[in-house]
Amino acid sequence: MDKYKKLASNTIIFAIGTFSSKALSFLLMPFVTRVMGIGDYGDADLIQQTVNVLIPIVTLQVNSAALRFALDKAKNKADVFTVGVRTTLIGFSVFLLFTYPISLIEINDFKLGDHIILIAAFVLVSGFRQLCQQFVRGSGHVKLFAVDGIISTATTLLFTILFLGPFKWGVTGYVVAIIASDVCSVIFYTVTAKLYKYIKPHCLEKGIASQMLKYCVPLIPTVILWWITNVSDRYMITYFISSEANGLYTAASKIPNFVILFSQIFIDAWQLSAVDEYDSEGRAEFFTKVFRVYSGGVFAVASVLILTCQFITKILVSKEFYDSWNYVPILIIATTFSCIVNFLASVYMAEKKSFMALLTASSGAVVNIVLNILLIPRIGANGAAVATVCSFVVVFITRGINTRKFIKIDFKLPLVIAESVILVLQSVLLLYLKSGVLLYVIEIVLLAAMIILNLKPIVELFNLLAGKFLKRRSKKE
């Protein structure tokens, strides 16, 4: 199959699963923000983000190794999955020894100790779900991955409504709903992909465990550094301001996820193609063309979201959360650069250069922490958003320079700079003018300029996906 057609085919399959699960977070926001108070919503988010940083530490980020080594045709997939299961179980056993000191952590009125059992269960179940998910994807079962996305959406919706509505469990119900959904996902993968057949009780291929750990262990600090860049600001907002301010900031962060929705659908498919085509001739041209189409689409989606963020916020959240729109424009810019940075991570994945991913991510984390401390006390939660933008820009620059050692991608920097300027202008105008005919006339003009800049890649992306869809439909008929 042609490499572009294969990429389009996988993108469509991943879109089916990813879109439903990502869209759910937006669809549930009106319900969740009405049922939970601003403070409770902020606390529930802190629990979720705490688990997100614990999982890579507890599991040694073995799910990433499961994906990468499952893609290697020379590797025995049973060995790969067995190492993943053993590492997860051993890591969780060690983690249990540290639950007491973790439970002592307190930020203002938020105490991790009040939720330590939930956090432990969340870490175990979600760790296994991520392992199953990445192993199945790396093994080529992309359709199962898509179906799981749909099932996960349905179960999360059901459990969230049940636990927050009739049961009125509040913060606990919000977290238990995610855990219960992840349990269903693990069961689904185990049965449909017959994962139990990939567990070997005894001998493994010599060196497979050390190879996988050598790849994934450097990713632990990398993931933590990304967590610092993406999430540490929420802890600092809680510390410097309040849980209520973090609740508004958390609500605002959901809208930029529309950019991530577009990005993640593509990145899931792109990682497979990046590894498959990395050793082929013309790989630089392939990476360059795909980057241009991908980045053009990301910038265009971001521009639309900035224009419509007030309207989207009004629909998605209750009245007491409406002021959160003030944080959205800058967060959209941050998310845009995070998506571009994720594209460059595929180079390190293909090269198995996880240590370089660590070094480049560290630059962004340092910038993020320093600017959070400087800006949040002075300009509030938007200071955290500005810090996140700056950190991702720094990582993009460092990765753009470093990846040229492996593959020379033409980023079309003048175009990327022009696109970035448009997003900044849109954000500044929206935050300064707030509303009015003049504001929206200028915003529409800037959006039009963004579309014109990216017209060619947008058309190429549409033709690629539409052509593949129509071809598949004609075959069925």
PDB file of C-alpha atoms in Angstrom, residues 9-276:
ATOM      1  CA  SER A   9      -6.307   4.696   6.206  1.00  0.00           C
ATOM      2  CA  ASN A  10      -4.905   4.502   9.733  1.00  0.00           C
ATOM      3  CA  THR A  11      -5.893   8.130  10.394  1.00  0.00           C
ATOM      4  CA  ILE A  12      -9.518   7.360   9.525  1.00  0.00           C
ATOM      5  CA  ILE A  13      -9.530   4.263  11.749  1.00  0.00           C
ATOM      6  CA  PHE A  14      -8.000   6.114  14.694  1.00  0.00           C
ATOM      7  CA  ALA A  15     -10.403   9.008  14.126  1.00  0.00           C
ATOM      8  CA  ILE A  16     -13.337   6.680  14.769  1.00  0.00           C
ATOM      9  CA  GLY A  17     -12.041   5.713  18.194  1.00  0.00           C
ATOM     10  CA  THR A  18     -10.256   8.866  19.253  1.00  0.00           C
ATOM     11  CA  PHE A  19     -12.927  11.357  18.201  1.00  0.00           C
ATOM     12  CA  SER A  20     -15.628   9.693  20.270  1.00  0.00           C
ATOM     13  CA  SER A  21     -13.525   9.535  23.435  1.00  0.00           C
ATOM     14  CA  LYS A  22     -12.158  13.076  23.096  1.00  0.00           C
ATOM     15  CA  ALA A  23     -15.528  14.513  22.148  1.00  0.00           C
ATOM     16  CA  LEU A  24     -16.985  12.987  25.304  1.00  0.00           C
ATOM     17  CA  SER A  25     -14.931  15.291  27.544  1.00  0.00           C
ATOM     18  CA  PHE A  26     -16.618  18.263  25.871  1.00  0.00           C
ATOM     19  CA  LEU A  27     -20.095  16.758  25.913  1.00  0.00           C
ATOM     20  CA  LEU A  28     -19.858  15.961  29.616  1.00  0.00           C
ATOM     21  CA  MET A  29     -18.633  19.417  30.623  1.00  0.00           C
ATOM     22  CA  PRO A  30     -22.091  21.042  30.897  1.00  0.00           C
ATOM     23  CA  PHE A  31     -23.264  18.191  33.140  1.00  0.00           C
ATOM     24  CA  VAL A  32     -20.114  17.940  35.263  1.00  0.00           C
ATOM     25  CA  THR A  33     -19.737  21.695  35.814  1.00  0.00           C
ATOM     26  CA  ARG A  34     -23.357  21.953  36.896  1.00  0.00           C
ATOM     27  CA  VAL A  35     -23.240  18.998  39.272  1.00  0.00           C
ATOM     28  CA  MET A  36     -19.816  19.792  40.799  1.00  0.00           C
ATOM     29  CA  GLY A  37     -18.758  23.093  42.315  1.00  0.00           C
ATOM     30  CA  ILE A  38     -15.730  24.995  41.034  1.00  0.00           C
ATOM     31  CA  GLY A  39     -13.594  23.833  43.950  1.00  0.00           C
ATOM     32  CA  ASP A  40     -14.623  20.152  43.637  1.00  0.00           C
ATOM     33  CA  TYR A  41     -13.981  20.235  39.904  1.00  0.00           C
ATOM     34  CA  GLY A  42     -10.493  21.601  40.542  1.00  0.00           C
ATOM     35  CA  ASP A  43      -9.823  18.885  43.160  1.00  0.00           C
ATOM     36  CA  ALA A  44     -10.998  16.102  40.842  1.00  0.00           C
ATOM     37  CA  ASP A  45      -8.664  17.418  38.170  1.00  0.00           C
ATOM     38  CA  LEU A  46      -5.724  17.463  40.599  1.00  0.00           C
ATOM     39  CA  ILE A  47      -6.362  13.782  41.441  1.00  0.00           C
ATOM     40  CA  GLN A  48      -6.429  12.917  37.746  1.00  0.00           C
ATOM     41  CA  GLN A  49      -3.265  14.883  37.020  1.00  0.00           C
ATOM     42  CA  THR A  50      -1.507  13.338  40.042  1.00  0.00           C
ATOM     43  CA  VAL A  51      -2.257   9.890  38.640  1.00  0.00           C
ATOM     44  CA  ASN A  52      -1.013  10.987  35.221  1.00  0.00           C
ATOM     45  CA  VAL A  53       2.400  11.787  36.677  1.00  0.00           C
ATOM     46  CA  LEU A  54       2.499   8.653  38.864  1.00  0.00           C
ATOM     47  CA  ILE A  55       1.740   6.150  36.090  1.00  0.00           C
ATOM     48  CA  PRO A  56       5.000   6.605  34.126  1.00  0.00           C
ATOM     49  CA  ILE A  57       6.988   6.379  37.375  1.00  0.00           C
ATOM     50  CA  VAL A  58       5.186   3.290  38.675  1.00  0.00           C
ATOM     51  CA  THR A  59       5.147   1.435  35.322  1.00  0.00           C
ATOM     52  CA  LEU A  60       8.558   2.735  34.162  1.00  0.00           C
ATOM     53  CA  GLN A  61       6.686   4.027  31.091  1.00  0.00           C
ATOM     54  CA  VAL A  62       6.761   0.457  29.767  1.00  0.00           C
ATOM     55  CA  ASN A  63       3.683   1.068  27.608  1.00  0.00           C
ATOM     56  CA  SER A  64       5.834   3.192  25.276  1.00  0.00           C
ATOM     57  CA  ALA A  65       8.317   0.332  24.962  1.00  0.00           C
ATOM     58  CA  ALA A  66       5.430  -2.066  24.306  1.00  0.00           C
ATOM     59  CA  LEU A  67       4.338   0.099  21.365  1.00  0.00           C
ATOM     60  CA  ARG A  68       7.814   0.592  19.899  1.00  0.00           C
ATOM     61  CA  PHE A  69       8.992  -3.022  20.259  1.00  0.00           C
ATOM     62  CA  ALA A  70       5.662  -4.472  19.081  1.00  0.00           C
ATOM     63  CA  LEU A  71       6.263  -2.508  15.873  1.00  0.00           C
ATOM     64  CA  ASP A  72       9.572  -4.352  15.401  1.00  0.00           C
ATOM     65  CA  LYS A  73       8.836  -7.360  13.205  1.00  0.00           C
ATOM     66  CA  ALA A  74      11.938  -9.134  14.523  1.00  0.00           C
ATOM     67  CA  LYS A  75      10.700  -9.075  18.132  1.00  0.00           C
ATOM     68  CA  ASN A  76       8.557 -11.794  19.708  1.00  0.00           C
ATOM     69  CA  LYS A  77       5.331 -10.073  20.711  1.00  0.00           C
ATOM     70  CA  ALA A  78       4.701 -12.451  23.620  1.00  0.00           C
ATOM     71  CA  ASP A  79       8.061 -11.460  25.105  1.00  0.00           C
ATOM     72  CA  VAL A  80       7.225  -7.782  24.669  1.00  0.00           C
ATOM     73  CA  PHE A  81       3.828  -8.013  26.384  1.00  0.00           C
ATOM     74  CA  THR A  82       5.116 -10.257  29.183  1.00  0.00           C
ATOM     75  CA  VAL A  83       7.835  -7.745  30.048  1.00  0.00           C
ATOM     76  CA  GLY A  84       5.161  -5.052  30.093  1.00  0.00           C
ATOM     77  CA  VAL A  85       2.893  -6.980  32.482  1.00  0.00           C
ATOM     78  CA  ARG A  86       5.728  -7.958  34.833  1.00  0.00           C
ATOM     79  CA  THR A  87       7.103  -4.422  34.948  1.00  0.00           C
ATOM     80  CA  THR A  88       3.672  -2.948  35.710  1.00  0.00           C
ATOM     81  CA  LEU A  89       2.961  -5.408  38.539  1.00  0.00           C
ATOM     82  CA  ILE A  90       6.403  -5.051  40.138  1.00  0.00           C
ATOM     83  CA  GLY A  91       6.271  -1.253  39.834  1.00  0.00           C
ATOM     84  CA  PHE A  92       2.830  -1.104  41.451  1.00  0.00           C
ATOM     85  CA  SER A  93       3.977  -3.334  44.341  1.00  0.00           C
ATOM     86  CA  VAL A  94       6.847  -0.930  45.027  1.00  0.00           C
ATOM     87  CA  PHE A  95       4.493   2.050  44.706  1.00  0.00           C
ATOM     88  CA  LEU A  96       2.286   0.691  47.509  1.00  0.00           C
ATOM     89  CA  LEU A  97       5.224   1.088  49.889  1.00  0.00           C
ATOM     90  CA  PHE A  98       5.244   4.832  49.223  1.00  0.00           C
ATOM     91  CA  THR A  99       1.524   5.550  49.516  1.00  0.00           C
ATOM     92  CA  TYR A 100       1.873   6.854  53.074  1.00  0.00           C
ATOM     93  CA  PRO A 101       4.398   9.637  52.339  1.00  0.00           C
ATOM     94  CA  ILE A 102       2.395  10.543  49.218  1.00  0.00           C
ATOM     95  CA  SER A 103      -0.751  10.811  51.348  1.00  0.00           C
ATOM     96  CA  LEU A 104       0.918  13.514  53.457  1.00  0.00           C
ATOM     97  CA  ILE A 105       1.088  15.941  50.520  1.00  0.00           C
ATOM     98  CA  GLU A 106      -1.216  18.921  51.041  1.00  0.00           C
ATOM     99  CA  ILE A 107      -1.830  22.016  48.882  1.00  0.00           C
ATOM    100  CA  ASN A 108      -3.966  24.592  50.632  1.00  0.00           C
ATOM    101  CA  ASP A 109      -7.172  22.650  51.477  1.00  0.00           C
ATOM    102  CA  PHE A 110      -6.445  19.823  49.012  1.00  0.00           C
ATOM    103  CA  LYS A 111      -5.076  16.668  50.708  1.00  0.00           C
ATOM    104  CA  LEU A 112      -3.895  13.668  48.665  1.00  0.00           C
ATOM    105  CA  GLY A 113      -4.333  11.494  51.763  1.00  0.00           C
ATOM    106  CA  ASP A 114      -8.126  11.878  51.507  1.00  0.00           C
ATOM    107  CA  HIS A 115      -8.028  10.124  48.139  1.00  0.00           C
ATOM    108  CA  ILE A 116      -5.036   7.749  48.369  1.00  0.00           C
ATOM    109  CA  ILE A 117      -7.063   4.530  47.843  1.00  0.00           C
ATOM    110  CA  LEU A 118      -8.678   6.045  44.758  1.00  0.00           C
ATOM    111  CA  ILE A 119      -5.288   7.152  43.466  1.00  0.00           C
ATOM    112  CA  ALA A 120      -3.763   3.671  43.943  1.00  0.00           C
ATOM    113  CA  ALA A 121      -6.643   1.962  42.135  1.00  0.00           C
ATOM    114  CA  PHE A 122      -6.512   4.595  39.385  1.00  0.00           C
ATOM    115  CA  VAL A 123      -2.757   4.061  38.865  1.00  0.00           C
ATOM    116  CA  LEU A 124      -3.058   0.262  38.608  1.00  0.00           C
ATOM    117  CA  VAL A 125      -6.048   0.116  36.275  1.00  0.00           C
ATOM    118  CA  SER A 126      -5.000   2.975  33.997  1.00  0.00           C
ATOM    119  CA  GLY A 127      -1.440   1.648  33.867  1.00  0.00           C
ATOM    120  CA  PHE A 128      -2.712  -1.678  32.563  1.00  0.00           C
ATOM    121  CA  ARG A 129      -5.080   0.000  30.150  1.00  0.00           C
ATOM    122  CA  GLN A 130      -2.259   2.036  28.622  1.00  0.00           C
ATOM    123  CA  LEU A 131      -0.106  -1.100  28.307  1.00  0.00           C
ATOM    124  CA  CYS A 132      -2.874  -3.055  26.558  1.00  0.00           C
ATOM    125  CA  GLN A 133      -3.737  -0.087  24.363  1.00  0.00           C
ATOM    126  CA  GLN A 134      -0.205   0.548  23.121  1.00  0.00           C
ATOM    127  CA  PHE A 135       0.651  -3.130  22.660  1.00  0.00           C
ATOM    128  CA  VAL A 136      -2.490  -3.740  20.591  1.00  0.00           C
ATOM    129  CA  ARG A 137      -1.758  -0.650  18.485  1.00  0.00           C
ATOM    130  CA  GLY A 138       1.847  -1.678  17.913  1.00  0.00           C
ATOM    131  CA  SER A 139       0.726  -5.192  16.973  1.00  0.00           C
ATOM    132  CA  GLY A 140      -1.317  -3.779  14.104  1.00  0.00           C
ATOM    133  CA  HIS A 141      -4.803  -4.239  15.571  1.00  0.00           C
ATOM    134  CA  VAL A 142      -5.780  -0.660  14.819  1.00  0.00           C
ATOM    135  CA  LYS A 143      -9.468  -1.504  14.414  1.00  0.00           C
ATOM    136  CA  LEU A 144      -9.614  -2.898  17.951  1.00  0.00           C
ATOM    137  CA  PHE A 145      -8.013   0.326  19.128  1.00  0.00           C
ATOM    138  CA  ALA A 146     -10.809   2.266  17.424  1.00  0.00           C
ATOM    139  CA  VAL A 147     -13.582   0.063  18.808  1.00  0.00           C
ATOM    140  CA  ASP A 148     -12.159   0.424  22.307  1.00  0.00           C
ATOM    141  CA  GLY A 149     -12.384   4.194  21.910  1.00  0.00           C
ATOM    142  CA  ILE A 150     -16.110   3.909  21.255  1.00  0.00           C
ATOM    143  CA  ILE A 151     -16.672   1.486  24.136  1.00  0.00           C
ATOM    144  CA  SER A 152     -14.622   3.664  26.487  1.00  0.00           C
ATOM    145  CA  THR A 153     -16.742   6.661  25.507  1.00  0.00           C
ATOM    146  CA  ALA A 154     -19.987   4.832  26.239  1.00  0.00           C
ATOM    147  CA  THR A 155     -18.844   3.427  29.588  1.00  0.00           C
ATOM    148  CA  THR A 156     -17.351   6.718  30.793  1.00  0.00           C
ATOM    149  CA  LEU A 157     -20.575   8.519  29.888  1.00  0.00           C
ATOM    150  CA  LEU A 158     -22.696   5.918  31.675  1.00  0.00           C
ATOM    151  CA  PHE A 159     -20.599   5.769  34.850  1.00  0.00           C
ATOM    152  CA  THR A 160     -20.114   9.551  35.102  1.00  0.00           C
ATOM    153  CA  ILE A 161     -23.826  10.278  34.822  1.00  0.00           C
ATOM    154  CA  LEU A 162     -24.642   7.462  37.265  1.00  0.00           C
ATOM    155  CA  PHE A 163     -22.046   8.319  39.934  1.00  0.00           C
ATOM    156  CA  LEU A 164     -22.435  12.107  39.791  1.00  0.00           C
ATOM    157  CA  GLY A 165     -26.195  12.111  39.204  1.00  0.00           C
ATOM    158  CA  PRO A 166     -28.277   9.560  41.166  1.00  0.00           C
ATOM    159  CA  PHE A 167     -25.412   8.453  43.449  1.00  0.00           C
ATOM    160  CA  LYS A 168     -24.138  12.022  44.077  1.00  0.00           C
ATOM    161  CA  TRP A 169     -20.593  10.830  44.838  1.00  0.00           C
ATOM    162  CA  GLY A 170     -18.971  14.123  43.851  1.00  0.00           C
ATOM    163  CA  VAL A 171     -15.173  14.043  43.456  1.00  0.00           C
ATOM    164  CA  THR A 172     -15.080  10.316  44.266  1.00  0.00           C
ATOM    165  CA  GLY A 173     -17.723   9.557  41.654  1.00  0.00           C
ATOM    166  CA  TYR A 174     -15.853  11.523  38.980  1.00  0.00           C
ATOM    167  CA  VAL A 175     -12.692   9.472  39.560  1.00  0.00           C
ATOM    168  CA  VAL A 176     -14.425   6.089  40.033  1.00  0.00           C
ATOM    169  CA  ALA A 177     -16.211   6.593  36.699  1.00  0.00           C
ATOM    170  CA  ILE A 178     -12.843   6.800  34.922  1.00  0.00           C
ATOM    171  CA  ILE A 179     -11.491   3.763  36.801  1.00  0.00           C
ATOM    172  CA  ALA A 180     -14.579   1.668  35.995  1.00  0.00           C
ATOM    173  CA  SER A 181     -14.352   2.621  32.318  1.00  0.00           C
ATOM    174  CA  ASP A 182     -10.662   1.646  32.223  1.00  0.00           C
ATOM    175  CA  VAL A 183     -11.506  -1.745  33.756  1.00  0.00           C
ATOM    176  CA  CYS A 184     -13.996  -2.352  30.950  1.00  0.00           C
ATOM    177  CA  SER A 185     -11.325  -1.371  28.427  1.00  0.00           C
ATOM    178  CA  VAL A 186      -8.760  -3.828  29.861  1.00  0.00           C
ATOM    179  CA  ILE A 187     -11.342  -6.633  29.763  1.00  0.00           C
ATOM    180  CA  PHE A 188     -12.224  -5.768  26.163  1.00  0.00           C
ATOM    181  CA  TYR A 189      -8.596  -5.865  24.994  1.00  0.00           C
ATOM    182  CA  THR A 190      -7.869  -9.060  26.936  1.00  0.00           C
ATOM    183  CA  VAL A 191     -10.805 -10.910  25.347  1.00  0.00           C
ATOM    184  CA  THR A 192     -10.793  -9.579  21.776  1.00  0.00           C
ATOM    185  CA  ALA A 193      -7.007  -9.465  21.242  1.00  0.00           C
ATOM    186  CA  LYS A 194      -6.544 -12.622  23.356  1.00  0.00           C
ATOM    187  CA  LEU A 195      -3.828 -10.919  25.345  1.00  0.00           C
ATOM    188  CA  TYR A 196      -3.693 -13.803  27.812  1.00  0.00           C
ATOM    189  CA  LYS A 197      -1.960 -15.812  25.067  1.00  0.00           C
ATOM    190  CA  TYR A 198       0.889 -13.273  25.032  1.00  0.00           C
ATOM    191  CA  ILE A 199       1.843 -13.846  28.682  1.00  0.00           C
ATOM    192  CA  LYS A 200       4.787 -16.221  29.062  1.00  0.00           C
ATOM    193  CA  PRO A 201       5.266 -17.585  32.582  1.00  0.00           C
ATOM    194  CA  HIS A 202       8.895 -18.610  32.130  1.00  0.00           C
ATOM    195  CA  CYS A 203      11.832 -17.881  29.811  1.00  0.00           C
ATOM    196  CA  LEU A 204      11.983 -14.857  27.561  1.00  0.00           C
ATOM    197  CA  GLU A 205      14.224 -13.892  24.672  1.00  0.00           C
ATOM    198  CA  LYS A 206      17.631 -13.001  26.066  1.00  0.00           C
ATOM    199  CA  GLY A 207      18.058  -9.280  26.532  1.00  0.00           C
ATOM    200  CA  ILE A 208      14.495  -8.273  25.590  1.00  0.00           C
ATOM    201  CA  ALA A 209      13.736  -6.898  29.068  1.00  0.00           C
ATOM    202  CA  SER A 210      16.941  -4.860  29.215  1.00  0.00           C
ATOM    203  CA  GLN A 211      16.373  -3.522  25.675  1.00  0.00           C
ATOM    204  CA  MET A 212      12.849  -2.415  26.516  1.00  0.00           C
ATOM    205  CA  LEU A 213      13.884  -0.847  29.818  1.00  0.00           C
ATOM    206  CA  LYS A 214      16.828   0.898  28.172  1.00  0.00           C
ATOM    207  CA  TYR A 215      14.311   2.482  25.785  1.00  0.00           C
ATOM    208  CA  CYS A 216      11.527   3.336  28.218  1.00  0.00           C
ATOM    209  CA  VAL A 217      13.336   4.340  31.442  1.00  0.00           C
ATOM    210  CA  PRO A 218      14.631   7.639  29.955  1.00  0.00           C
ATOM    211  CA  LEU A 219      11.016   8.351  29.018  1.00  0.00           C
ATOM    212  CA  ILE A 220      10.021   8.443  32.700  1.00  0.00           C
ATOM    213  CA  PRO A 221      11.642  11.812  33.393  1.00  0.00           C
ATOM    214  CA  THR A 222      10.543  12.892  29.905  1.00  0.00           C
ATOM    215  CA  VAL A 223       6.891  12.265  30.739  1.00  0.00           C
ATOM    216  CA  ILE A 224       7.341  13.927  34.132  1.00  0.00           C
ATOM    217  CA  LEU A 225       8.899  16.936  32.449  1.00  0.00           C
ATOM    218  CA  TRP A 226       5.938  17.102  30.052  1.00  0.00           C
ATOM    219  CA  TRP A 227       3.653  16.859  33.055  1.00  0.00           C
ATOM    220  CA  ILE A 228       5.529  19.777  34.621  1.00  0.00           C
ATOM    221  CA  THR A 229       5.112  21.758  31.414  1.00  0.00           C
ATOM    222  CA  ASN A 230       1.426  20.905  30.996  1.00  0.00           C
ATOM    223  CA  VAL A 231       0.051  20.471  34.485  1.00  0.00           C
ATOM    224  CA  SER A 232       2.311  21.861  37.225  1.00  0.00           C
ATOM    225  CA  ASP A 233       0.735  25.272  36.654  1.00  0.00           C
ATOM    226  CA  ARG A 234      -2.525  23.927  38.091  1.00  0.00           C
ATOM    227  CA  TYR A 235      -0.824  23.090  41.376  1.00  0.00           C
ATOM    228  CA  MET A 236       0.839  26.504  41.401  1.00  0.00           C
ATOM    229  CA  ILE A 237      -2.470  28.247  40.663  1.00  0.00           C
ATOM    230  CA  THR A 238      -4.004  26.333  43.585  1.00  0.00           C
ATOM    231  CA  TYR A 239      -1.066  27.327  45.800  1.00  0.00           C
ATOM    232  CA  PHE A 240      -0.744  30.987  44.767  1.00  0.00           C
ATOM    233  CA  ILE A 241      -4.450  31.699  44.222  1.00  0.00           C
ATOM    234  CA  SER A 242      -7.101  29.042  45.104  1.00  0.00           C
ATOM    235  CA  SER A 243      -8.841  25.787  44.116  1.00  0.00           C
ATOM    236  CA  GLU A 244     -11.607  27.896  42.583  1.00  0.00           C
ATOM    237  CA  ALA A 245      -9.109  29.621  40.275  1.00  0.00           C
ATOM    238  CA  ASN A 246      -7.724  26.225  39.323  1.00  0.00           C
ATOM    239  CA  GLY A 247     -11.262  25.027  38.606  1.00  0.00           C
ATOM    240  CA  LEU A 248     -11.724  27.877  36.102  1.00  0.00           C
ATOM    241  CA  TYR A 249      -8.288  27.241  34.592  1.00  0.00           C
ATOM    242  CA  THR A 250      -9.062  23.507  34.288  1.00  0.00           C
ATOM    243  CA  ALA A 251     -12.348  24.250  32.550  1.00  0.00           C
ATOM    244  CA  ALA A 252     -10.521  26.590  30.164  1.00  0.00           C
ATOM    245  CA  SER A 253      -7.965  23.886  29.337  1.00  0.00           C
ATOM    246  CA  LYS A 254     -10.710  21.627  27.982  1.00  0.00           C
ATOM    247  CA  ILE A 255     -11.442  23.841  24.969  1.00  0.00           C
ATOM    248  CA  PRO A 256      -7.875  23.744  23.552  1.00  0.00           C
ATOM    249  CA  ASN A 257      -8.336  19.976  23.602  1.00  0.00           C
ATOM    250  CA  PHE A 258     -10.156  20.417  20.296  1.00  0.00           C
ATOM    251  CA  VAL A 259      -6.703  21.062  18.825  1.00  0.00           C
ATOM    252  CA  ILE A 260      -5.391  17.950  20.576  1.00  0.00           C
ATOM    253  CA  LEU A 261      -8.379  16.023  19.214  1.00  0.00           C
ATOM    254  CA  PHE A 262      -7.324  16.853  15.666  1.00  0.00           C
ATOM    255  CA  SER A 263      -3.682  16.240  16.481  1.00  0.00           C
ATOM    256  CA  GLN A 264      -3.974  12.973  18.393  1.00  0.00           C
ATOM    257  CA  ILE A 265      -6.058  11.309  15.693  1.00  0.00           C
ATOM    258  CA  PHE A 266      -3.261  11.982  13.242  1.00  0.00           C
ATOM    259  CA  ILE A 267      -0.307  11.327  15.584  1.00  0.00           C
ATOM    260  CA  ASP A 268      -1.581   7.851  16.521  1.00  0.00           C
ATOM    261  CA  ALA A 269      -1.521   6.914  12.825  1.00  0.00           C
ATOM    262  CA  TRP A 270       1.647   8.894  12.052  1.00  0.00           C
ATOM    263  CA  GLN A 271       3.762   7.062  14.646  1.00  0.00           C
ATOM    264  CA  LEU A 272       3.144   3.787  12.818  1.00  0.00           C
ATOM    265  CA  SER A 273       4.040   5.303   9.436  1.00  0.00           C
ATOM    266  CA  ALA A 274       7.091   7.117  10.842  1.00  0.00           C
ATOM    267  CA  VAL A 275       8.602   3.833  12.019  1.00  0.00           C
ATOM    268  CA  ASP A 276       7.602   1.886   8.884  1.00  0.00           C
TER     269      ASP A 276
END
